């Protein structure tokens, strides 16, 4: 069963085609790695999936239904993400950041907030409990009351994951989750992603740390100059000459076929 | 070993020069407060009397008292005395200036002025030389277990009461003959007008100074912790004290009427705080929504000058006024909120002006007859709830109450409602979403927040509260006219929440009070008023960018470098 199906997704910025005809299927419960050199269009592809950019062409379905256009509706549908350059609510506490993630799954409106009946209180308690559990899950159980911006870099990345998980996603998109992490933190991140998978959530992650990718992912897709070069098991991708060439910069078929920049 | 045997007196025998100077300055100031400051009669505070610290001399005395800390090295002492000396100098200089100005020249000042000036300078110089290597003030130790609750409640309730008492004194201080509105042109002022303004300024500066000194001694920190532990008690005490205010007025209504206006102004400021402080949307035409409510209230008040001739019950008026205003908010916000923030500021600025010009012209000659043009809808009749007439004086518990107390209580109810809404919203799912949008709109959208809808909600809700406040205001001032809804009013409201502290209720209240009272009491400055006002705002923004009463969040936002040891330990 597939969770997400992207068909012929294309994104052009003026003359530059950042993403070109990319097909990608994410299966239920799998961890899919998305790799490629800098500027290959990986983040742009994520942006197209999450409504941050409108794709020039192509369509995306999530669990069989076409994905909505607006970011908040996409999140509500079940696709959550993190950002390459961390985007937390800096002046909110870690706990508040995660509670905000419950927004789509809770209901209280203006009247409930001002009136504060029993249902409101129950919902607030539940949100807080869920958020605390998630903080513990990502290993930030003790820093809930810290401001997001005062957390160290690695913790901020984990907090972003907790916030994304709070939206109850079926698919989590992680954009370079280990960037800026030290080896210890990276090792912890492997366990974290596996833990996410164990919750029945499919994961697509963009990474430059190859050991991380090949050690963790069930499948790997390679994006070069906006196009999908190949897709397969870690061992297949690892041993493919074209991948090595793409990273080392030797011209290949795909590259010459790609758009001139 | 030997150092222990040295008698204490010998250690203390070489007092620091700073301590000497500060002490001498303080003594001179205390002495001066008991001497006459004016050589002529007519200045408030019986300034010609000696042996009696009346008028501004009381403030001079009060600000010299922190020098008692010289007797024992308290933590934070030097900083506290420096603050006291700064403010003392300002108060002395200001009072001397006003005494001389109102008396027609420096020759007419009294004998107390000279020791006061010398004392203030010694105080300032001395406080700068005090040894500063003392521990940071941690405030008073909080009482333990069994004593904690009664003591803390007393302190918390007392603080609320004290704040209101100070407010009431300031309100009751005679000011220059106030006409109405915010006209800048005034006729010649009497000695009394000038003197009263000076007296009021000295009062405000002294309160600020005492607060500053308390802060340096760490007392405010203790107080904040205590009020934080009993927030409900604090609010309840504040409201009970506020509700009791009319009983202290001996049937007079002057202060009550000003207080009612401040209350409505504050309610509008709290409403604007939702839009600006929580959601981070810059609304430069907020007063127009207030105006929509005011005109709506006026038009359905049954006033003879209202073209509609409709007279709705007030409970309905206030709800409908809010709704109508909220609809205007929706109409204005829906197309603009999709755009970036700056556009909203421009559009709201334009809307404010369009509103004013439109109501100015709907007089039957340039457009349909609705608002009586520049004259506005006036002669708004007094409210009546059943057989209770708001326009009549009443007697309660044997105490005479002027009719203004009815409006005052109405305003207090409105304020209570607006404050409750704000506080509850800000700590709810909706409020968190607003703050998230303010922090990072894209991330908020990716977290599942419908940013357009929530911004629109904040905008419309702010408009609704302003509209409701507007209907009340129309009945308090008995008129709705275009010149009450100018850009400067919007700017003042905005200044009130920035000055008081964005996103907090006490901040909005304090800001609204200060910004409403200052222009009223500073009329002697004529056109310079706005300049002084502007300079004061710039100074506050320079030295306290998070506002007078900062929310925890904003305080940390602006004072990052002064790292919180707790945060550091975890980091
Ligand atoms: N908003 C935009 N406007 C114009 N060009 C853009 C925009 N966003 C991305 N690009 C371009 O699209 C290309 C792909 O960028 P993208 O950020 O998707 O790469 P990436 O694979 O995520 O790279 P990295 O590994 O460095 O993060 C780059 O050439 C980039 O300059
Ligand atoms: Mg990228």
XYZ file of N, CA and C and ligand atoms in Angstrom, chain A residues 13 16 18 36-45 53 84 175-176 206 208 261, ligand 1:
91
model
N 11.255 27.857 -11.675
C 11.404 29.243 -11.192
C 11.898 30.044 -12.374
N 14.591 28.478 -14.622
C 15.238 27.359 -13.945
C 14.210 26.289 -13.562
N 13.682 23.574 -11.263
C 14.279 23.043 -10.026
C 13.883 21.595 -9.813
N 20.949 13.669 -3.035
C 21.323 14.380 -4.249
C 22.219 15.536 -3.888
N 23.020 15.975 -4.871
C 23.954 17.073 -4.585
C 23.221 18.371 -4.225
N 23.955 19.338 -3.736
C 23.370 20.642 -3.415
C 22.680 21.231 -4.636
N 21.513 21.800 -4.394
C 20.794 22.449 -5.480
C 20.083 21.484 -6.394
N 19.987 20.207 -5.991
C 19.355 19.213 -6.858
C 17.843 19.393 -6.921
N 17.276 20.120 -5.975
C 15.830 20.335 -5.979
C 15.097 19.540 -4.914
N 15.834 18.998 -3.952
C 15.211 18.157 -2.923
C 14.239 18.972 -2.064
N 14.730 20.114 -1.560
C 13.866 20.943 -0.713
C 12.683 21.471 -1.511
N 12.948 21.847 -2.755
C 11.860 22.346 -3.597
C 10.794 21.274 -3.789
N 11.233 20.038 -3.921
C 10.285 18.938 -4.063
C 9.418 18.813 -2.796
N 5.189 25.625 -2.031
C 5.290 26.085 -3.425
C 4.180 25.374 -4.198
N 14.734 22.585 6.556
C 16.196 22.478 6.474
C 16.865 23.481 7.411
N 13.640 17.353 6.422
C 14.637 17.979 5.542
C 15.955 18.128 6.303
N 16.881 17.261 6.009
C 18.208 17.240 6.630
C 18.136 17.222 8.160
N 15.506 13.845 3.622
C 16.573 14.374 2.791
C 17.828 14.367 3.652
N 22.414 14.466 3.659
C 23.713 14.439 2.992
C 24.654 13.445 3.656
N 21.658 25.625 -16.659
C 21.341 26.640 -15.652
C 21.928 27.988 -16.018
N 12.067 30.370 -4.524
C 13.031 30.116 -5.451
N 13.221 30.955 -6.494
C 14.157 30.707 -7.416
N 14.967 29.645 -7.373
C 14.842 28.771 -6.364
C 13.869 28.968 -5.344
N 13.956 27.940 -4.459
C 14.957 27.145 -4.909
N 15.482 27.642 -6.054
C 16.539 27.030 -6.844
O 16.152 25.717 -7.133
C 17.262 24.850 -7.087
C 17.002 23.713 -6.141
O 17.051 24.199 -4.802
P 16.744 23.323 -3.531
O 16.780 24.195 -2.359
O 15.494 22.570 -3.766
O 17.977 22.319 -3.527
P 18.357 21.192 -2.494
O 18.419 19.922 -3.250
O 17.446 21.241 -1.322
O 19.807 21.631 -2.077
P 20.552 21.537 -0.676
O 21.061 20.151 -0.550
O 21.658 22.505 -0.798
O 19.555 21.900 0.355
C 18.465 25.677 -6.702
O 19.158 26.032 -7.877
C 17.838 26.895 -6.073
O 18.656 28.017 -6.273
